[in-house]
Each structure stands twice: as structure tokens, then as C-alpha cells.
């Protein structure tokens, strides 16, 4: 039986990165009115965790190896942060645009997530 190859996720990567950028900006923006400490913490969590924890086979450089399900969870945290923060920090039209972006990223990520959670990423 041949190993399952990594799906082509170029479109998903663009959508995922765009959503991550929104999360990196919108989450601290939304939290800054409550606490600047929370805003700084949000940046460290949203950028730091996916940088440190990754699944072998999914990224070229792995600092701390984690199962694919953890990578999926980290992406879901990014999507949720972008979505919720955009609605809290920005006008309704921006919240709508981010909702469409997050939904597109979610749909585009499904093949990669199946691959990650099938346990084939580390093989």
C-alpha cells in the first residue's frame, strides 16, 4: 500500500495565511480596549504556537513535533480568532468579509485536515 501524498493546498495556504493575518491584527485590536497584556498575549499565542508546534511532513522546519490533529486545532483557533475579533473590533462590512474569508479557508482546508488526521503526515 502506497502512502497517501500530501494534497495540493496552494489555494488553502493563501486563504489560511490571509485569515491568520486578520487574526494577528484583529485579535489584539479587539483586546486592546480591555487589556494591553491580553493584546500582547494574543499575538504571542496566534503567531508563536503555530511557529513552535507543527506536524512533520506538513512543514519543512519542525521545532516541536505534534500530531496532525494539533495542527488542525491550531488552524481552527486562528480562524475563530479572526472571525470573532473582526466582528468585535471592526465595522459590520469588515466582519462580513472576514466571515466569507474564514468560510472559504475552512472549506479549502478540509483535504489537508483529512491528510493530517489520517496519520500520514509524519510518514
Coordinates of C-alpha atoms in Angstrom, one line a residue:
X1 CA 0.0 0.0 0.0
X2 CA 1.5 3.3 -1.0
X3 CA 1.5 6.3 1.4
X4 CA -1.1 9.0 0.8
X5 CA 0.6 12.0 -0.6
X6 CA 0.1 15.5 0.8
X7 CA -2.8 17.2 -1.0
X8 CA -2.1 20.3 -3.1
X9 CA -3.1 23.1 -0.8
X10 CA -1.8 26.2 -2.5
X11 CA -5.2 27.9 -2.5
X12 CA -5.9 26.7 1.0
X13 CA -2.5 28.1 2.1
X14 CA -3.3 31.6 0.7
X15 CA -6.7 31.6 2.3
X16 CA -5.2 30.3 5.6
X17 CA -2.4 32.8 5.6
X18 CA -4.9 35.7 4.8
X19 CA -7.1 34.6 7.7
X20 CA -4.0 34.4 10.0
X21 CA -3.1 37.9 9.1
X22 CA -6.6 39.1 10.0
X23 CA -6.3 37.2 13.3
X24 CA -2.9 38.7 14.1
X25 CA -4.3 42.2 13.6
X26 CA -7.9 41.9 14.7
X27 CA -7.4 40.0 18.0
X28 CA -5.0 42.5 19.6
X29 CA -7.2 45.3 18.3
X30 CA -10.3 43.8 19.9
X31 CA -8.5 43.0 23.1
X32 CA -6.5 46.3 23.5
X33 CA -9.5 48.2 24.8
X34 CA -9.7 45.7 27.7
X35 CA -6.1 45.0 28.4
X36 CA -2.9 45.6 26.6
X37 CA -1.5 42.5 28.3
X38 CA -4.2 40.4 26.6
X39 CA -3.5 42.0 23.3
X40 CA 0.2 41.1 23.5
X41 CA -0.6 37.6 24.7
X42 CA -2.9 37.2 21.7
X43 CA -0.1 38.0 19.4
X44 CA 2.2 35.5 21.1
X45 CA -0.4 32.8 21.0
X46 CA -1.6 33.3 17.5
X47 CA 1.9 33.6 16.0
X48 CA 4.0 31.7 18.5
X49 CA 2.1 28.4 18.9
X50 CA 1.9 27.6 15.2
X51 CA 5.5 28.5 14.8
X52 CA 6.7 26.2 17.6
X53 CA 4.3 23.3 17.2
X54 CA 3.9 21.7 13.8
X55 CA 3.4 18.3 12.2
X56 CA 6.3 16.6 10.5
X57 CA 5.7 16.4 6.8
X58 CA 3.4 19.4 6.8
X59 CA 6.2 22.0 7.3
X60 CA 9.8 21.9 6.3
X61 CA 11.1 23.1 9.7
X62 CA 9.6 21.5 12.8
X63 CA 10.6 22.8 16.2
X64 CA 8.3 20.7 18.3
X65 CA 6.6 17.8 16.5
X66 CA 2.9 17.3 17.2
X67 CA 0.2 15.1 15.7
X68 CA -1.9 16.4 12.8
X69 CA -4.9 16.9 15.0
X70 CA -3.0 19.5 17.0
X71 CA -2.1 21.4 13.7
X72 CA -5.8 21.3 12.8
X73 CA -6.7 22.7 16.2
X74 CA -4.2 25.5 15.9
X75 CA -5.7 26.5 12.5
X76 CA -9.2 26.4 14.0
X77 CA -8.0 28.7 16.8
X78 CA -6.7 31.1 14.1
X79 CA -9.9 31.0 12.2
X80 CA -12.0 31.6 15.3
X81 CA -9.8 34.4 16.5
X82 CA -10.1 36.1 13.1
X83 CA -13.8 35.7 12.9
X84 CA -14.7 36.8 16.5
X85 CA -12.2 39.6 16.7
X86 CA -13.2 41.1 13.3
X87 CA -16.8 41.3 14.4
X88 CA -15.8 42.8 17.8
X89 CA -13.2 45.3 16.5
X90 CA -14.3 46.3 13.1
X91 CA -17.4 47.6 11.2
X92 CA -20.1 45.1 10.1
X93 CA -18.9 45.1 6.5
X94 CA -15.4 44.0 7.6
X95 CA -16.9 41.3 9.8
X96 CA -18.9 40.1 6.8
X97 CA -15.8 40.0 4.6
X98 CA -13.8 38.1 7.3
X99 CA -16.7 35.7 7.7
X100 CA -16.6 34.9 3.9
X101 CA -12.7 34.6 4.0
X102 CA -12.8 32.3 7.1
X103 CA -15.6 30.1 5.5
X104 CA -13.6 29.8 2.3
X105 CA -10.4 28.9 4.3
X106 CA -12.4 26.3 6.3
X107 CA -13.7 24.6 3.1
X108 CA -10.3 24.7 1.4
X109 CA -8.5 23.2 4.4
X110 CA -10.6 20.0 4.5
X111 CA -8.4 17.9 2.2
X112 CA -5.3 18.9 4.2
X113 CA -7.0 18.2 7.5
X114 CA -8.1 14.8 6.3
X115 CA -4.4 14.1 5.4
X116 CA -3.2 15.4 8.7
X117 CA -5.6 13.5 10.8
X118 CA -5.2 10.3 8.9
X119 CA -1.7 10.0 10.4
X120 CA 0.0 10.1 7.1
X121 CA 1.8 13.4 7.6
X122 CA 4.6 12.0 9.7
X123 CA 5.3 9.0 7.4

